[in-house]
Short mmCIF file of C-alpha atoms and ligand atoms in Angstrom, two decimals:
data_model
loop_
_atom_site.label_atom_id
_atom_site.label_comp_id
_atom_site.label_asym_id
_atom_site.label_seq_id
_atom_site.Cartn_x
_atom_site.Cartn_y
_atom_site.Cartn_z
CA MET A 1 -11.32 -6.71 -10.67
CA ILE A 2 -9.10 -3.91 -9.33
CA LEU A 3 -5.82 -5.85 -9.40
CA GLU A 4 -5.02 -8.91 -11.47
CA LEU A 5 -1.59 -10.52 -11.73
CA ARG A 6 -1.22 -13.24 -14.34
CA ASN A 7 1.79 -15.53 -14.59
CA VAL A 8 4.07 -12.83 -13.18
CA GLY A 9 7.78 -13.62 -13.00
CA LYS A 10 10.60 -11.47 -11.65
CA SER A 11 14.34 -12.08 -11.28
CA TYR A 12 17.10 -9.85 -9.97
CA SER A 13 20.68 -9.91 -11.16
CA THR A 14 23.16 -10.08 -8.32
CA ALA A 15 26.95 -10.44 -8.08
CA GLU A 16 26.38 -14.20 -7.66
CA GLY A 17 24.20 -14.36 -10.77
CA PRO A 18 20.45 -13.99 -11.31
CA ILE A 19 17.98 -14.95 -8.58
CA THR A 20 14.37 -15.70 -9.43
CA VAL A 21 12.10 -14.26 -6.75
CA LEU A 22 8.68 -14.66 -8.40
CA LYS A 23 8.08 -17.60 -10.77
CA ALA A 24 4.47 -17.60 -11.88
CA ILE A 25 2.22 -15.48 -9.70
CA ASP A 26 -1.53 -15.39 -10.21
CA LEU A 27 -3.48 -13.11 -7.90
CA ARG A 28 -6.82 -11.29 -8.11
CA LEU A 29 -8.18 -8.59 -5.86
CA ALA A 30 -11.71 -7.21 -6.15
CA ARG A 31 -13.06 -3.82 -5.08
CA GLY A 32 -13.88 -3.66 -1.38
CA LYS A 33 -11.72 -6.70 -0.57
CA SER A 34 -8.62 -7.02 1.55
CA VAL A 35 -5.98 -9.69 0.95
CA ALA A 36 -3.01 -10.46 3.21
CA LEU A 37 0.15 -11.47 1.42
CA THR A 38 2.12 -13.57 3.87
CA GLY A 39 5.39 -15.45 3.55
CA GLU A 40 8.78 -15.60 5.19
CA SER A 41 11.25 -12.77 5.02
CA GLY A 42 12.85 -12.84 1.56
CA SER A 43 9.91 -14.69 -0.05
CA GLY A 44 9.23 -11.76 -2.41
CA LYS A 45 6.36 -9.85 -0.79
CA SER A 46 7.94 -6.42 -1.29
CA THR A 47 8.93 -7.36 -4.84
CA LEU A 48 5.32 -8.24 -5.65
CA LEU A 49 4.05 -4.96 -4.12
CA HIS A 50 6.62 -2.98 -6.11
CA LEU A 51 5.33 -4.56 -9.33
CA ALA A 52 1.71 -3.85 -8.40
CA GLY A 53 2.65 -0.29 -7.43
CA GLY A 54 4.33 0.46 -10.76
CA LEU A 55 7.69 0.95 -9.04
CA ASP A 56 9.22 -1.88 -11.10
CA LYS A 57 8.27 -3.99 -14.14
CA PRO A 58 7.74 -7.76 -14.27
CA ASP A 59 10.00 -9.88 -16.52
CA THR A 60 7.08 -12.02 -17.64
CA GLY A 61 3.31 -11.98 -17.29
CA SER A 62 0.98 -9.04 -16.74
CA VAL A 63 0.00 -6.75 -13.87
CA ARG A 64 -3.43 -5.27 -14.57
CA VAL A 65 -4.98 -2.52 -12.47
CA ASN A 66 -8.50 -1.42 -13.32
CA GLY A 67 -8.14 -3.42 -16.54
CA ARG A 68 -4.93 -1.80 -17.75
CA ASP A 69 -1.53 -3.54 -18.00
CA ILE A 70 0.71 -1.24 -15.98
CA GLY A 71 3.86 -3.12 -17.03
CA GLN A 72 3.27 -1.71 -20.53
CA LEU A 73 3.16 1.93 -19.42
CA ASP A 74 6.09 4.26 -20.12
CA ASP A 75 7.71 6.22 -17.28
CA SER A 76 5.24 9.10 -17.38
CA GLY A 77 2.31 6.68 -17.58
CA ARG A 78 3.59 4.84 -14.52
CA ALA A 79 4.10 8.12 -12.65
CA ARG A 80 0.52 9.05 -13.49
CA TYR A 81 -0.70 5.62 -12.35
CA ARG A 82 1.11 6.06 -9.03
CA ARG A 83 -0.33 9.53 -8.55
CA LEU A 84 -3.94 8.71 -9.39
CA GLU A 85 -4.78 5.06 -8.81
CA VAL A 86 -2.60 3.52 -6.16
CA GLY A 87 -1.76 4.40 -2.56
CA LEU A 88 1.38 3.06 -0.91
CA VAL A 89 1.86 2.62 2.82
CA PHE A 90 5.25 1.51 4.09
CA GLN A 91 6.81 0.40 7.34
CA GLN A 92 8.73 3.69 7.38
CA PHE A 93 6.06 6.34 7.55
CA ASN A 94 7.73 8.62 4.95
CA LEU A 95 6.01 11.80 6.07
CA ILE A 96 7.48 15.07 4.83
CA PRO A 97 9.36 16.43 7.88
CA SER A 98 9.30 20.14 6.95
CA ILE A 99 5.50 20.54 6.69
CA THR A 100 2.69 20.14 9.22
CA VAL A 101 0.49 17.10 9.70
CA ALA A 102 -2.37 18.96 7.98
CA ALA A 103 -0.18 19.71 4.94
CA ASN A 104 1.09 16.12 4.88
CA ILE A 105 -2.47 14.79 4.81
CA SER A 106 -3.49 16.99 1.86
CA PHE A 107 -0.24 16.52 -0.06
CA HIS A 108 -1.12 13.59 -2.35
CA ALA A 109 -4.73 14.68 -2.74
CA ARG A 110 -3.52 18.04 -4.05
CA LEU A 111 -1.01 16.38 -6.39
CA ALA A 112 -3.81 14.20 -7.73
CA GLU A 113 -6.10 17.24 -7.92
CA ARG A 114 -8.56 15.46 -5.65
CA TYR A 115 -8.39 17.68 -2.59
CA ASP A 116 -11.76 17.34 -0.88
CA PRO A 117 -12.09 19.08 2.50
CA ASN A 118 -15.13 17.03 3.53
CA TRP A 119 -13.46 13.69 2.90
CA GLU A 120 -10.31 14.91 4.61
CA ALA A 121 -12.28 16.07 7.66
CA GLU A 122 -13.94 12.65 7.85
CA LEU A 123 -10.56 10.90 7.64
CA VAL A 124 -9.05 13.17 10.30
CA GLU A 125 -11.97 12.39 12.57
CA MET A 126 -11.86 8.61 12.02
CA LEU A 127 -8.08 8.50 12.44
CA GLY A 128 -8.25 10.58 15.65
CA VAL A 129 -5.60 13.05 14.51
CA ALA A 130 -7.58 16.32 14.71
CA HIS A 131 -5.56 17.55 17.69
CA LEU A 132 -2.28 16.90 15.81
CA LEU A 133 -2.91 18.88 12.63
CA GLY A 134 -0.60 21.80 13.53
CA ARG A 135 2.33 19.62 14.60
CA TYR A 136 5.32 18.42 12.60
CA PRO A 137 5.97 14.70 11.99
CA GLU A 138 8.90 14.53 14.42
CA GLN A 139 6.53 15.65 17.19
CA LEU A 140 4.37 12.51 16.77
CA SER A 141 4.65 8.96 18.08
CA GLY A 142 5.11 6.12 15.57
CA GLY A 143 1.46 5.12 15.75
CA GLN A 144 0.36 8.72 15.21
CA GLN A 145 2.73 9.07 12.25
CA GLN A 146 1.34 5.94 10.63
CA ARG A 147 -2.24 7.14 11.12
CA VAL A 148 -1.29 10.40 9.39
CA ALA A 149 0.40 8.44 6.58
CA ILE A 150 -2.78 6.39 6.11
CA GLY A 151 -4.83 9.59 6.03
CA ARG A 152 -2.52 11.07 3.42
CA THR A 153 -2.87 7.97 1.24
CA LEU A 154 -6.65 7.73 1.55
CA ALA A 155 -7.21 11.48 1.07
CA ALA A 156 -6.13 11.10 -2.58
CA ARG A 157 -8.88 8.51 -3.16
CA PRO A 158 -6.85 5.71 -4.74
CA THR A 159 -8.71 2.56 -5.85
CA LEU A 160 -5.95 0.28 -4.62
CA ILE A 161 -3.89 0.42 -1.42
CA LEU A 162 -0.62 -1.49 -1.20
CA ALA A 163 0.72 -1.71 2.34
CA ASP A 164 4.12 -3.25 3.04
CA GLU A 165 4.45 -4.35 6.69
CA PRO A 166 2.68 -1.12 7.72
CA THR A 167 2.75 -1.95 11.42
CA GLY A 168 6.28 -3.36 11.41
CA ASN A 169 7.69 -0.39 13.33
CA LEU A 170 4.91 -0.28 15.92
CA ASP A 171 4.36 -2.18 19.15
CA GLU A 172 1.71 -4.89 19.01
CA ALA A 173 -1.20 -2.97 20.57
CA THR A 174 -0.54 0.17 18.51
CA GLY A 175 -0.03 -1.88 15.35
CA ASP A 176 -3.32 -3.68 15.92
CA SER A 177 -5.29 -0.46 16.31
CA VAL A 178 -3.61 1.10 13.26
CA LEU A 179 -4.42 -1.98 11.16
CA ASP A 180 -8.03 -2.01 12.41
CA LEU A 181 -8.38 1.63 11.35
CA MET A 182 -6.84 0.95 7.96
CA LEU A 183 -9.28 -1.92 7.39
CA ALA A 184 -12.28 0.11 8.52
CA LEU A 185 -11.34 3.03 6.26
CA SER A 186 -10.64 0.77 3.28
CA ARG A 187 -14.12 -0.69 3.67
CA ARG A 188 -15.63 2.75 4.12
CA ALA A 189 -13.98 3.91 0.85
CA ASN A 190 -14.71 0.57 -0.89
CA LEU A 191 -11.04 0.10 -1.76
CA ALA A 192 -9.01 -2.94 -2.62
CA LEU A 193 -6.24 -3.52 -0.07
CA LEU A 194 -3.20 -5.76 -0.52
CA LEU A 195 -1.16 -5.95 2.67
CA ALA A 196 2.18 -7.72 3.06
CA THR A 197 2.87 -9.08 6.51
CA HIS A 198 4.88 -11.92 7.97
CA SER A 199 2.41 -12.03 10.89
CA VAL A 200 -0.26 -14.71 10.55
CA ARG A 201 -2.12 -13.10 13.44
CA LEU A 202 -2.46 -9.80 11.54
CA ALA A 203 -3.19 -11.59 8.27
CA ASN A 204 -6.20 -13.26 9.87
CA LYS A 205 -7.90 -9.87 10.24
CA LEU A 206 -8.20 -9.50 6.45
CA ASP A 207 -10.82 -11.01 4.13
CA GLU A 208 -8.40 -13.46 2.53
CA LYS A 209 -4.90 -14.70 3.06
CA VAL A 210 -2.42 -16.01 0.50
CA VAL A 211 1.07 -17.40 1.07
CA LEU A 212 4.11 -16.66 -1.08
CA ARG A 213 6.55 -19.55 -1.08
CA GLY A 214 9.18 -20.63 -3.60
CA GLY A 215 8.10 -17.86 -5.98
CA MET A 216 4.54 -19.18 -6.13
CA ILE A 217 1.25 -18.28 -4.40
CA SER A 218 -0.81 -20.76 -2.47
CA GLN A 219 -4.08 -20.09 -0.63
N1 ADP B 301 16.93 -4.86 -6.00
C1 ADP B 301 17.28 -6.11 -5.68
N2 ADP B 301 18.39 -6.67 -6.21
C2 ADP B 301 18.72 -7.95 -5.91
N3 ADP B 301 18.03 -8.73 -5.10
C3 ADP B 301 16.93 -8.23 -4.53
C4 ADP B 301 16.49 -6.90 -4.77
N4 ADP B 301 15.35 -6.68 -4.08
C5 ADP B 301 15.09 -7.82 -3.39
N5 ADP B 301 16.04 -8.77 -3.67
C6 ADP B 301 16.05 -10.15 -3.16
O1 ADP B 301 14.83 -10.75 -3.54
C7 ADP B 301 14.34 -11.62 -2.52
C8 ADP B 301 12.94 -11.18 -2.12
O2 ADP B 301 13.01 -9.93 -1.45
P1 ADP B 301 11.72 -9.14 -0.97
O3 ADP B 301 10.79 -8.98 -2.10
O4 ADP B 301 12.20 -7.91 -0.30
O5 ADP B 301 11.09 -10.18 0.09
P2 ADP B 301 10.16 -9.93 1.37
O6 ADP B 301 9.52 -8.60 1.23
O7 ADP B 301 9.17 -11.06 1.37
O8 ADP B 301 11.06 -10.01 2.57
C9 ADP B 301 15.36 -11.56 -1.40
O9 ADP B 301 16.22 -12.65 -1.56
C10 ADP B 301 16.08 -10.26 -1.65
O10 ADP B 301 17.40 -10.32 -1.17
MG1 MG B 302 9.53 -6.93 2.45
#
């Protein structure tokens, strides 16, 4: 199992008192599989992805990635986990504006000391961004930026991809083609993919679909 959440609970403290977002989440994701995490806005999808991505810690339960409980890691351990094992894709493309597309694509791979020109060339080809390598992010359309962001994530060879509404800023046709590419590349790299979306139509493209409701998961 790449990702395994057991009995995960998470509350936030707010001015009006604590709110419990996740009550007792159990979720498993195997290598090569894609799971859509659906649920209404505010149901806790981003919260769950933050826990899986080591950006935050659960209050209760365990988040295991490749067999290790990442909630137990210290700050440097979590930073290392984020650099080496997990790839995050967000609705905002988060490319680095001051460097070229080519430099953006290699950025995480170099940080992870996994820069591999052959794999990168294959990604560039599959993502159809070869003609854009010398441009800067602001010179790209939204769909092009998200394809570059996906390339940057995959170039570092993570075992787990966490994508939070990755097509939320794109029109439907562009979003569909970006998601299709992300699924094809995840399969090609034999990755586990957890994708949060409020769109049932997009969720149906993935191997499995789970629903987050009332702080619990149902199939
Ligand atoms: N840092 C935070 N502090 C307080 N409340 C938060 C915080 N982050 C999210 N929430 C609340 O937790 C709930 C779940 O949010 P979120 O995980 O973003 O849901 P989703 O991604 O499904 O829309 C919402 O009610 C939101 O307002
Ligand atoms: Mg969200």
